Amino acid sequence: MNKLAISLALAGIFATAGTANAAFAIDTLPTGVTLVSFTHALGGDNSFSDIYNFQLSGPANLSGVLSNNPVSIPLLGTIVDTSGLSASLFSGLGGVNAASVQGPASSPIGSFGLTQGNFAGLAAGIYHVTISGSVTGIYAGSYSLGLSSTPAVPEAGSYAMLLAGLGLMGAIVRRRVSKREP
């Protein structure tokens, strides 16, 4: 039974192993609280650099979290692991044919490692995140990237809800005060 579980785990890892230096397309991230998550399994003992293209539909603040997903099996050791993970955010498309599509090279905005990266005041447009590192597990490596965007400026609906809430609080206070007075 134990050999079957190990065999199935290894088969699953190799079945999801990706290729290095591939560009992954992402649709438009709408303005508002949006969370997009990626998990990528990598095969072999090598370095990798993955590119994720996405588009912001309006001005937004972007937050990203990058995490390593190691897998250890008691008899085999660490079979899935990565090291040196880093993420970099760029404006414009990324990938092999990006220069021919967009013209001049993309410009870097910032980077982060196994922590949270926050980028404020991004304009609507096309961006890409490059994830790089090395596979250090016996058989493969795996990482996860989560991106979330929030509007850079509160929308009119937010202000309306704030004013409605303050109005209700004022009405409650007024009612309590009027009940106390004889």
Short mmCIF file of N, CA and C in Angstrom, two decimals:
data_model
loop_
_atom_site.label_atom_id
_atom_site.label_comp_id
_atom_site.label_asym_id
_atom_site.label_seq_id
_atom_site.Cartn_x
_atom_site.Cartn_y
_atom_site.Cartn_z
N MET A 1 0.83 -1.19 0.00
CA MET A 1 0.00 0.00 0.00
C MET A 1 0.87 1.25 0.00
N ASN A 2 1.97 1.22 0.78
CA ASN A 2 2.86 2.37 0.86
C ASN A 2 3.54 2.64 -0.49
N LYS A 3 3.94 1.57 -1.19
CA LYS A 3 4.56 1.74 -2.51
C LYS A 3 3.57 2.32 -3.50
N LEU A 4 2.31 1.92 -3.39
CA LEU A 4 1.28 2.45 -4.28
C LEU A 4 1.09 3.95 -4.06
N ALA A 5 1.07 4.38 -2.80
CA ALA A 5 0.90 5.81 -2.49
C ALA A 5 2.08 6.62 -3.02
N ILE A 6 3.29 6.12 -2.83
CA ILE A 6 4.48 6.82 -3.33
C ILE A 6 4.46 6.86 -4.85
N SER A 7 4.11 5.76 -5.49
CA SER A 7 4.04 5.72 -6.95
C SER A 7 3.01 6.70 -7.49
N LEU A 8 1.85 6.77 -6.85
CA LEU A 8 0.82 7.72 -7.29
C LEU A 8 1.26 9.16 -7.09
N ALA A 9 1.95 9.44 -5.97
CA ALA A 9 2.44 10.79 -5.72
C ALA A 9 3.46 11.20 -6.77
N LEU A 10 4.39 10.31 -7.08
CA LEU A 10 5.40 10.61 -8.09
C LEU A 10 4.78 10.76 -9.48
N ALA A 11 3.81 9.92 -9.81
CA ALA A 11 3.13 10.03 -11.10
C ALA A 11 2.40 11.36 -11.22
N GLY A 12 1.78 11.80 -10.14
CA GLY A 12 1.08 13.09 -10.15
C GLY A 12 2.04 14.25 -10.33
N ILE A 13 3.20 14.16 -9.69
CA ILE A 13 4.20 15.22 -9.82
C ILE A 13 4.70 15.31 -11.26
N PHE A 14 5.04 14.17 -11.84
CA PHE A 14 5.56 14.19 -13.20
C PHE A 14 4.48 14.54 -14.22
N ALA A 15 3.24 14.21 -13.94
CA ALA A 15 2.15 14.54 -14.86
C ALA A 15 1.91 16.04 -14.91
N THR A 16 2.18 16.74 -13.80
CA THR A 16 1.95 18.19 -13.78
C THR A 16 3.21 18.99 -14.01
N ALA A 17 4.32 18.33 -14.30
CA ALA A 17 5.57 19.05 -14.51
C ALA A 17 5.46 19.92 -15.76
N GLY A 18 5.88 21.18 -15.63
CA GLY A 18 5.79 22.13 -16.74
C GLY A 18 7.14 22.31 -17.41
N THR A 19 7.15 23.16 -18.40
CA THR A 19 8.38 23.47 -19.09
C THR A 19 8.88 24.82 -18.63
N ALA A 20 10.18 25.01 -18.62
CA ALA A 20 10.75 26.28 -18.19
C ALA A 20 10.60 27.32 -19.30
N ASN A 21 10.65 28.58 -18.91
CA ASN A 21 10.60 29.71 -19.83
C ASN A 21 9.34 29.75 -20.67
N ALA A 22 8.23 29.34 -20.13
CA ALA A 22 6.97 29.42 -20.86
C ALA A 22 6.21 30.65 -20.40
N ALA A 23 5.49 31.28 -21.32
CA ALA A 23 4.66 32.44 -20.97
C ALA A 23 3.22 31.97 -20.81
N PHE A 24 2.60 32.32 -19.71
CA PHE A 24 1.24 31.93 -19.43
C PHE A 24 0.35 33.15 -19.56
N ALA A 25 -0.71 33.04 -20.34
CA ALA A 25 -1.61 34.18 -20.55
C ALA A 25 -2.65 34.22 -19.46
N ILE A 26 -2.95 35.41 -19.04
CA ILE A 26 -3.99 35.64 -18.05
C ILE A 26 -4.94 36.66 -18.65
N ASP A 27 -6.22 36.47 -18.44
CA ASP A 27 -7.19 37.44 -18.91
C ASP A 27 -7.10 38.72 -18.09
N THR A 28 -7.97 39.64 -18.40
CA THR A 28 -8.01 40.91 -17.70
C THR A 28 -8.38 40.71 -16.23
N LEU A 29 -7.61 41.36 -15.35
CA LEU A 29 -7.96 41.39 -13.93
C LEU A 29 -8.89 42.59 -13.75
N PRO A 30 -10.17 42.37 -13.46
CA PRO A 30 -11.08 43.51 -13.34
C PRO A 30 -10.76 44.36 -12.13
N THR A 31 -11.11 45.65 -12.23
CA THR A 31 -10.92 46.53 -11.08
C THR A 31 -11.88 46.07 -10.00
N GLY A 32 -11.43 46.03 -8.80
CA GLY A 32 -12.19 45.49 -7.69
C GLY A 32 -11.32 44.47 -7.02
N VAL A 33 -11.78 43.91 -5.95
CA VAL A 33 -10.98 42.91 -5.25
C VAL A 33 -11.01 41.63 -6.05
N THR A 34 -9.88 41.27 -6.60
CA THR A 34 -9.77 40.09 -7.45
C THR A 34 -8.56 39.29 -6.99
N LEU A 35 -8.71 38.00 -6.89
CA LEU A 35 -7.60 37.13 -6.52
C LEU A 35 -7.40 36.11 -7.62
N VAL A 36 -6.19 36.06 -8.15
CA VAL A 36 -5.83 35.08 -9.16
C VAL A 36 -4.69 34.27 -8.57
N SER A 37 -4.78 32.96 -8.65
CA SER A 37 -3.77 32.11 -8.04
C SER A 37 -3.21 31.13 -9.07
N PHE A 38 -1.91 30.89 -9.00
CA PHE A 38 -1.24 29.96 -9.90
C PHE A 38 -0.41 29.00 -9.07
N THR A 39 -0.44 27.75 -9.44
CA THR A 39 0.47 26.77 -8.87
C THR A 39 1.13 26.09 -10.05
N HIS A 40 2.44 26.02 -10.03
CA HIS A 40 3.17 25.45 -11.16
C HIS A 40 4.13 24.39 -10.64
N ALA A 41 4.03 23.20 -11.19
CA ALA A 41 4.96 22.12 -10.87
C ALA A 41 6.04 22.10 -11.94
N LEU A 42 7.27 21.93 -11.52
CA LEU A 42 8.42 21.97 -12.41
C LEU A 42 9.15 20.64 -12.34
N GLY A 43 9.68 20.18 -13.45
CA GLY A 43 10.41 18.92 -13.46
C GLY A 43 11.90 19.12 -13.53
N GLY A 44 12.67 18.16 -13.02
CA GLY A 44 14.11 18.13 -13.18
C GLY A 44 14.87 19.05 -12.24
N ASP A 45 16.21 18.90 -12.25
CA ASP A 45 17.09 19.76 -11.46
C ASP A 45 17.62 20.87 -12.36
N ASN A 46 16.90 21.98 -12.42
CA ASN A 46 17.33 23.07 -13.28
C ASN A 46 16.76 24.39 -12.80
N SER A 47 17.23 25.45 -13.42
CA SER A 47 16.70 26.77 -13.13
C SER A 47 15.49 27.01 -14.01
N PHE A 48 14.63 27.90 -13.59
CA PHE A 48 13.45 28.20 -14.38
C PHE A 48 13.14 29.69 -14.30
N SER A 49 12.40 30.15 -15.27
CA SER A 49 11.90 31.51 -15.30
C SER A 49 10.56 31.47 -16.02
N ASP A 50 9.48 31.65 -15.27
CA ASP A 50 8.13 31.60 -15.84
C ASP A 50 7.57 33.02 -15.92
N ILE A 51 6.79 33.27 -16.95
CA ILE A 51 6.22 34.60 -17.18
C ILE A 51 4.70 34.48 -17.20
N TYR A 52 4.05 35.35 -16.43
CA TYR A 52 2.59 35.42 -16.39
C TYR A 52 2.15 36.80 -16.87
N ASN A 53 1.47 36.86 -18.01
CA ASN A 53 0.96 38.12 -18.56
C ASN A 53 -0.45 38.37 -18.04
N PHE A 54 -0.77 39.61 -17.72
CA PHE A 54 -2.12 39.97 -17.31
C PHE A 54 -2.38 41.43 -17.64
N GLN A 55 -3.64 41.81 -17.58
CA GLN A 55 -4.04 43.18 -17.90
C GLN A 55 -4.91 43.71 -16.77
N LEU A 56 -4.66 44.95 -16.37
CA LEU A 56 -5.51 45.63 -15.39
C LEU A 56 -6.52 46.47 -16.16
N SER A 57 -7.79 46.35 -15.82
CA SER A 57 -8.83 47.07 -16.56
C SER A 57 -8.96 48.52 -16.11
N GLY A 58 -8.39 48.87 -14.98
CA GLY A 58 -8.45 50.24 -14.49
C GLY A 58 -7.32 50.47 -13.51
N PRO A 59 -7.15 51.72 -13.04
CA PRO A 59 -6.11 51.98 -12.05
C PRO A 59 -6.31 51.08 -10.83
N ALA A 60 -5.22 50.52 -10.31
CA ALA A 60 -5.35 49.56 -9.21
C ALA A 60 -4.08 49.49 -8.39
N ASN A 61 -4.23 48.96 -7.20
CA ASN A 61 -3.11 48.57 -6.35
C ASN A 61 -3.01 47.06 -6.47
N LEU A 62 -1.82 46.54 -6.66
CA LEU A 62 -1.62 45.10 -6.86
C LEU A 62 -0.82 44.54 -5.70
N SER A 63 -1.27 43.41 -5.17
CA SER A 63 -0.55 42.69 -4.12
C SER A 63 -0.25 41.30 -4.64
N GLY A 64 0.94 40.80 -4.33
CA GLY A 64 1.31 39.46 -4.75
C GLY A 64 1.95 38.69 -3.62
N VAL A 65 1.68 37.40 -3.55
CA VAL A 65 2.28 36.53 -2.54
C VAL A 65 2.88 35.34 -3.27
N LEU A 66 4.14 35.06 -3.02
CA LEU A 66 4.85 33.95 -3.64
C LEU A 66 5.22 32.95 -2.55
N SER A 67 4.94 31.66 -2.78
CA SER A 67 5.26 30.66 -1.76
C SER A 67 5.83 29.41 -2.40
N ASN A 68 6.73 28.77 -1.66
CA ASN A 68 7.33 27.50 -2.05
C ASN A 68 6.42 26.38 -1.54
N ASN A 69 6.27 25.32 -2.31
CA ASN A 69 5.41 24.20 -1.92
C ASN A 69 6.23 22.91 -1.83
N PRO A 70 7.06 22.74 -0.79
CA PRO A 70 7.87 21.52 -0.70
C PRO A 70 7.04 20.30 -0.33
N VAL A 71 7.48 19.14 -0.80
CA VAL A 71 6.83 17.86 -0.47
C VAL A 71 7.93 16.91 0.00
N SER A 72 7.75 16.35 1.19
CA SER A 72 8.71 15.39 1.73
C SER A 72 8.02 14.06 1.99
N ILE A 73 8.71 12.99 1.68
CA ILE A 73 8.24 11.64 1.99
C ILE A 73 9.31 11.01 2.88
N PRO A 74 8.92 10.45 4.03
CA PRO A 74 9.90 10.00 5.01
C PRO A 74 11.04 9.14 4.46
N LEU A 75 10.76 8.19 3.61
CA LEU A 75 11.83 7.30 3.13
C LEU A 75 12.65 7.91 1.99
N LEU A 76 12.08 8.84 1.26
CA LEU A 76 12.76 9.41 0.10
C LEU A 76 13.38 10.78 0.35
N GLY A 77 12.94 11.49 1.37
CA GLY A 77 13.42 12.84 1.63
C GLY A 77 12.55 13.86 0.92
N THR A 78 13.13 15.01 0.65
CA THR A 78 12.39 16.09 -0.01
C THR A 78 12.39 15.83 -1.51
N ILE A 79 11.24 15.47 -2.04
CA ILE A 79 11.16 15.12 -3.46
C ILE A 79 10.73 16.30 -4.31
N VAL A 80 10.05 17.28 -3.73
CA VAL A 80 9.62 18.46 -4.46
C VAL A 80 10.04 19.69 -3.66
N ASP A 81 10.87 20.55 -4.26
CA ASP A 81 11.31 21.76 -3.56
C ASP A 81 11.92 22.73 -4.57
N THR A 82 11.90 24.01 -4.21
CA THR A 82 12.54 25.04 -5.02
C THR A 82 13.34 25.94 -4.10
N SER A 83 14.32 26.65 -4.66
CA SER A 83 15.09 27.61 -3.87
C SER A 83 15.30 28.87 -4.70
N GLY A 84 15.62 29.95 -4.01
CA GLY A 84 15.90 31.20 -4.69
C GLY A 84 14.71 31.78 -5.43
N LEU A 85 13.49 31.51 -4.94
CA LEU A 85 12.31 32.04 -5.62
C LEU A 85 12.26 33.55 -5.54
N SER A 86 12.00 34.18 -6.66
CA SER A 86 11.78 35.62 -6.67
C SER A 86 10.78 35.96 -7.76
N ALA A 87 10.05 37.04 -7.53
CA ALA A 87 9.06 37.51 -8.50
C ALA A 87 9.37 38.95 -8.84
N SER A 88 9.25 39.29 -10.11
CA SER A 88 9.47 40.66 -10.57
C SER A 88 8.27 41.10 -11.39
N LEU A 89 7.81 42.31 -11.15
CA LEU A 89 6.68 42.87 -11.88
C LEU A 89 7.19 43.86 -12.92
N PHE A 90 6.69 43.73 -14.14
CA PHE A 90 7.08 44.60 -15.25
C PHE A 90 5.83 45.14 -15.93
N SER A 91 5.95 46.32 -16.50
CA SER A 91 4.87 46.81 -17.35
C SER A 91 5.09 46.26 -18.75
N GLY A 92 4.03 45.99 -19.48
CA GLY A 92 4.13 45.45 -20.83
C GLY A 92 4.09 43.94 -20.83
N LEU A 93 4.05 43.38 -22.03
CA LEU A 93 4.01 41.92 -22.20
C LEU A 93 5.36 41.31 -21.92
N GLY A 94 5.34 40.05 -21.49
CA GLY A 94 6.57 39.30 -21.32
C GLY A 94 6.50 38.04 -22.16
N GLY A 95 7.64 37.48 -22.49
CA GLY A 95 7.67 36.26 -23.29
C GLY A 95 8.57 36.43 -24.49
N VAL A 96 8.69 35.37 -25.28
CA VAL A 96 9.61 35.35 -26.40
C VAL A 96 9.26 36.39 -27.46
N ASN A 97 7.99 36.51 -27.82
CA ASN A 97 7.58 37.41 -28.89
C ASN A 97 7.08 38.76 -28.39
N ALA A 98 7.30 39.08 -27.14
CA ALA A 98 6.74 40.30 -26.56
C ALA A 98 7.30 41.55 -27.23
N ALA A 99 8.60 41.58 -27.55
CA ALA A 99 9.20 42.77 -28.14
C ALA A 99 8.58 43.09 -29.49
N SER A 100 8.28 42.08 -30.28
CA SER A 100 7.69 42.34 -31.60
C SER A 100 6.24 42.80 -31.48
N VAL A 101 5.56 42.43 -30.39
CA VAL A 101 4.16 42.82 -30.20
C VAL A 101 4.07 44.24 -29.64
N GLN A 102 4.89 44.57 -28.66
CA GLN A 102 4.72 45.83 -27.96
C GLN A 102 5.74 46.90 -28.34
N GLY A 103 6.75 46.59 -29.11
CA GLY A 103 7.74 47.60 -29.46
C GLY A 103 8.88 47.60 -28.46
N PRO A 104 9.08 48.72 -27.75
CA PRO A 104 10.22 48.80 -26.83
C PRO A 104 10.12 47.81 -25.67
N ALA A 105 11.24 47.56 -25.05
CA ALA A 105 11.29 46.60 -23.95
C ALA A 105 10.44 47.07 -22.78
N SER A 106 9.95 46.11 -22.01
CA SER A 106 9.13 46.43 -20.84
C SER A 106 10.00 47.05 -19.75
N SER A 107 9.37 47.80 -18.86
CA SER A 107 10.13 48.45 -17.80
C SER A 107 9.81 47.81 -16.46
N PRO A 108 10.85 47.59 -15.63
CA PRO A 108 10.63 46.95 -14.33
C PRO A 108 9.93 47.90 -13.36
N ILE A 109 9.06 47.33 -12.52
CA ILE A 109 8.34 48.11 -11.51
C ILE A 109 8.85 47.76 -10.12
N GLY A 110 9.11 46.49 -9.85
CA GLY A 110 9.60 46.07 -8.54
C GLY A 110 9.68 44.57 -8.45
N SER A 111 10.18 44.07 -7.32
CA SER A 111 10.30 42.62 -7.15
C SER A 111 10.09 42.26 -5.69
N PHE A 112 9.85 40.96 -5.45
CA PHE A 112 9.70 40.45 -4.09
C PHE A 112 10.07 38.98 -4.08
N GLY A 113 10.43 38.47 -2.90
CA GLY A 113 10.79 37.07 -2.74
C GLY A 113 9.65 36.31 -2.09
N LEU A 114 9.97 35.47 -1.10
CA LEU A 114 8.95 34.68 -0.42
C LEU A 114 8.22 35.52 0.63
N THR A 115 7.83 36.69 0.22
CA THR A 115 7.06 37.59 1.06
C THR A 115 5.97 38.19 0.20
N GLN A 116 5.27 39.15 0.77
CA GLN A 116 4.24 39.82 -0.01
C GLN A 116 4.82 41.05 -0.68
N GLY A 117 4.49 41.24 -1.95
CA GLY A 117 4.87 42.43 -2.68
C GLY A 117 3.65 43.30 -2.90
N ASN A 118 3.79 44.60 -2.66
CA ASN A 118 2.69 45.53 -2.85
C ASN A 118 3.11 46.61 -3.83
N PHE A 119 2.28 46.88 -4.81
CA PHE A 119 2.57 47.88 -5.82
C PHE A 119 1.36 48.79 -5.93
N ALA A 120 1.53 50.06 -5.56
CA ALA A 120 0.41 50.99 -5.51
C ALA A 120 0.38 51.88 -6.74
N GLY A 121 -0.83 52.30 -7.10
CA GLY A 121 -1.01 53.28 -8.16
C GLY A 121 -0.67 52.81 -9.56
N LEU A 122 -0.93 51.56 -9.87
CA LEU A 122 -0.67 51.08 -11.23
C LEU A 122 -1.77 51.55 -12.16
N ALA A 123 -1.39 51.99 -13.34
CA ALA A 123 -2.37 52.44 -14.34
C ALA A 123 -2.97 51.24 -15.05
N ALA A 124 -4.09 51.46 -15.70
CA ALA A 124 -4.69 50.39 -16.52
C ALA A 124 -3.69 50.03 -17.61
N GLY A 125 -3.59 48.76 -17.93
CA GLY A 125 -2.67 48.34 -18.98
C GLY A 125 -2.22 46.91 -18.81
N ILE A 126 -1.24 46.54 -19.61
CA ILE A 126 -0.71 45.18 -19.64
C ILE A 126 0.55 45.12 -18.79
N TYR A 127 0.65 44.06 -17.98
CA TYR A 127 1.79 43.83 -17.11
C TYR A 127 2.18 42.36 -17.19
N HIS A 128 3.37 42.05 -16.67
CA HIS A 128 3.73 40.64 -16.51
C HIS A 128 4.59 40.46 -15.26
N VAL A 129 4.46 39.27 -14.69
CA VAL A 129 5.24 38.87 -13.53
C VAL A 129 6.17 37.75 -13.98
N THR A 130 7.44 37.87 -13.66
CA THR A 130 8.42 36.83 -13.96
C THR A 130 8.81 36.14 -12.65
N ILE A 131 8.62 34.83 -12.59
CA ILE A 131 8.99 34.03 -11.42
C ILE A 131 10.24 33.25 -11.79
N SER A 132 11.29 33.35 -10.98
CA SER A 132 12.51 32.60 -11.27
C SER A 132 13.03 31.93 -10.00
N GLY A 133 13.81 30.90 -10.20
CA GLY A 133 14.38 30.14 -9.09
C GLY A 133 15.03 28.88 -9.61
N SER A 134 15.32 27.96 -8.71
CA SER A 134 15.95 26.68 -9.06
C SER A 134 15.19 25.54 -8.42
N VAL A 135 15.09 24.44 -9.14
CA VAL A 135 14.47 23.23 -8.61
C VAL A 135 15.54 22.51 -7.79
N THR A 136 15.25 22.27 -6.50
CA THR A 136 16.21 21.60 -5.63
C THR A 136 15.69 20.28 -5.08
N GLY A 137 14.44 19.94 -5.37
CA GLY A 137 13.90 18.66 -4.93
C GLY A 137 14.50 17.53 -5.74
N ILE A 138 14.40 16.32 -5.24
CA ILE A 138 14.94 15.15 -5.93
C ILE A 138 14.28 14.98 -7.29
N TYR A 139 12.96 15.18 -7.36
CA TYR A 139 12.24 14.93 -8.60
C TYR A 139 11.67 16.18 -9.26
N ALA A 140 11.31 17.18 -8.47
CA ALA A 140 10.62 18.33 -9.06
C ALA A 140 10.61 19.49 -8.08
N GLY A 141 9.98 20.58 -8.50
CA GLY A 141 9.77 21.75 -7.66
C GLY A 141 8.37 22.28 -7.90
N SER A 142 7.89 23.08 -6.98
CA SER A 142 6.54 23.62 -7.11
C SER A 142 6.47 24.95 -6.39
N TYR A 143 5.73 25.90 -6.95
CA TYR A 143 5.50 27.17 -6.28
C TYR A 143 4.08 27.63 -6.54
N SER A 144 3.64 28.59 -5.74
CA SER A 144 2.32 29.20 -5.92
C SER A 144 2.48 30.71 -5.95
N LEU A 145 1.70 31.35 -6.78
CA LEU A 145 1.68 32.80 -6.87
C LEU A 145 0.23 33.25 -6.78
N GLY A 146 -0.05 34.15 -5.89
CA GLY A 146 -1.39 34.73 -5.78
C GLY A 146 -1.32 36.22 -6.04
N LEU A 147 -2.15 36.73 -6.93
CA LEU A 147 -2.21 38.16 -7.24
C LEU A 147 -3.60 38.68 -6.91
N SER A 148 -3.68 39.82 -6.30
CA SER A 148 -4.98 40.45 -6.06
C SER A 148 -4.88 41.93 -6.40
N SER A 149 -5.94 42.45 -7.00
CA SER A 149 -5.98 43.86 -7.35
C SER A 149 -7.16 44.52 -6.66
N THR A 150 -6.94 45.73 -6.21
CA THR A 150 -8.00 46.54 -5.60
C THR A 150 -7.99 47.90 -6.28
N PRO A 151 -9.13 48.55 -6.35
CA PRO A 151 -9.16 49.87 -7.00
C PRO A 151 -8.20 50.83 -6.30
N ALA A 152 -7.51 51.65 -7.08
CA ALA A 152 -6.57 52.62 -6.51
C ALA A 152 -7.31 53.73 -5.78
N VAL A 153 -8.49 54.08 -6.25
CA VAL A 153 -9.28 55.16 -5.66
C VAL A 153 -10.64 54.57 -5.28
N PRO A 154 -11.14 54.88 -4.07
CA PRO A 154 -12.47 54.36 -3.72
C PRO A 154 -13.51 54.82 -4.73
N GLU A 155 -14.42 53.95 -5.06
CA GLU A 155 -15.46 54.28 -6.03
C GLU A 155 -16.58 55.04 -5.35
N ALA A 156 -17.44 55.67 -6.14
CA ALA A 156 -18.54 56.48 -5.60
C ALA A 156 -19.44 55.64 -4.70
N GLY A 157 -19.65 54.39 -5.03
CA GLY A 157 -20.48 53.51 -4.21
C GLY A 157 -19.92 53.35 -2.81
N SER A 158 -18.60 53.36 -2.67
CA SER A 158 -17.98 53.25 -1.35
C SER A 158 -18.31 54.46 -0.50
N TYR A 159 -18.24 55.65 -1.10
CA TYR A 159 -18.57 56.87 -0.37
C TYR A 159 -20.05 56.90 0.01
N ALA A 160 -20.91 56.45 -0.88
CA ALA A 160 -22.35 56.42 -0.59
C ALA A 160 -22.63 55.49 0.60
N MET A 161 -21.98 54.33 0.64
CA MET A 161 -22.16 53.41 1.76
C MET A 161 -21.64 54.02 3.06
N LEU A 162 -20.51 54.73 2.99
CA LEU A 162 -19.96 55.39 4.16
C LEU A 162 -20.94 56.43 4.70
N LEU A 163 -21.47 57.27 3.82
CA LEU A 163 -22.42 58.31 4.24
C LEU A 163 -23.71 57.69 4.78
N ALA A 164 -24.21 56.64 4.15
CA ALA A 164 -25.41 55.97 4.64
C ALA A 164 -25.18 55.39 6.04
N GLY A 165 -24.03 54.79 6.26
CA GLY A 165 -23.70 54.24 7.57
C GLY A 165 -23.59 55.32 8.64
N LEU A 166 -22.96 56.44 8.29
CA LEU A 166 -22.86 57.55 9.24
C LEU A 166 -24.24 58.13 9.54
N GLY A 167 -25.10 58.20 8.52
CA GLY A 167 -26.47 58.69 8.73
C GLY A 167 -27.24 57.79 9.67
N LEU A 168 -27.11 56.48 9.49
CA LEU A 168 -27.79 55.53 10.38
C LEU A 168 -27.28 55.64 11.82
N MET A 169 -25.97 55.78 11.96
CA MET A 169 -25.40 55.93 13.31
C MET A 169 -25.92 57.21 13.96
N GLY A 170 -26.01 58.29 13.19
CA GLY A 170 -26.55 59.55 13.71
C GLY A 170 -28.00 59.40 14.14
N ALA A 171 -28.80 58.67 13.35
CA ALA A 171 -30.21 58.45 13.70
C ALA A 171 -30.33 57.63 14.98
N ILE A 172 -29.49 56.63 15.15
CA ILE A 172 -29.52 55.80 16.36
C ILE A 172 -29.16 56.63 17.58
N VAL A 173 -28.11 57.45 17.46
CA VAL A 173 -27.70 58.29 18.59
C VAL A 173 -28.80 59.29 18.93
N ARG A 174 -29.40 59.91 17.91
CA ARG A 174 -30.48 60.88 18.14
C ARG A 174 -31.66 60.22 18.84
N ARG A 175 -32.00 59.01 18.42
CA ARG A 175 -33.13 58.30 19.02
C ARG A 175 -32.85 57.97 20.49
N ARG A 176 -31.63 57.54 20.80
CA ARG A 176 -31.27 57.23 22.19
C ARG A 176 -31.31 58.47 23.06
N VAL A 177 -30.82 59.59 22.53
CA VAL A 177 -30.81 60.83 23.29
C VAL A 177 -32.24 61.29 23.55
N SER A 178 -33.12 61.17 22.55
CA SER A 178 -34.51 61.61 22.72
C SER A 178 -35.27 60.72 23.71
N LYS A 179 -34.90 59.45 23.83
CA LYS A 179 -35.54 58.55 24.79
C LYS A 179 -35.15 58.90 26.22
N ARG A 180 -33.96 59.42 26.43
CA ARG A 180 -33.48 59.77 27.77
C ARG A 180 -34.15 61.03 28.30
N GLU A 181 -34.44 61.95 27.42
CA GLU A 181 -35.03 63.22 27.85
C GLU A 181 -36.52 63.04 28.12
N PRO A 182 -37.00 63.52 29.30
CA PRO A 182 -38.43 63.36 29.63
C PRO A 182 -39.32 64.33 28.88
#
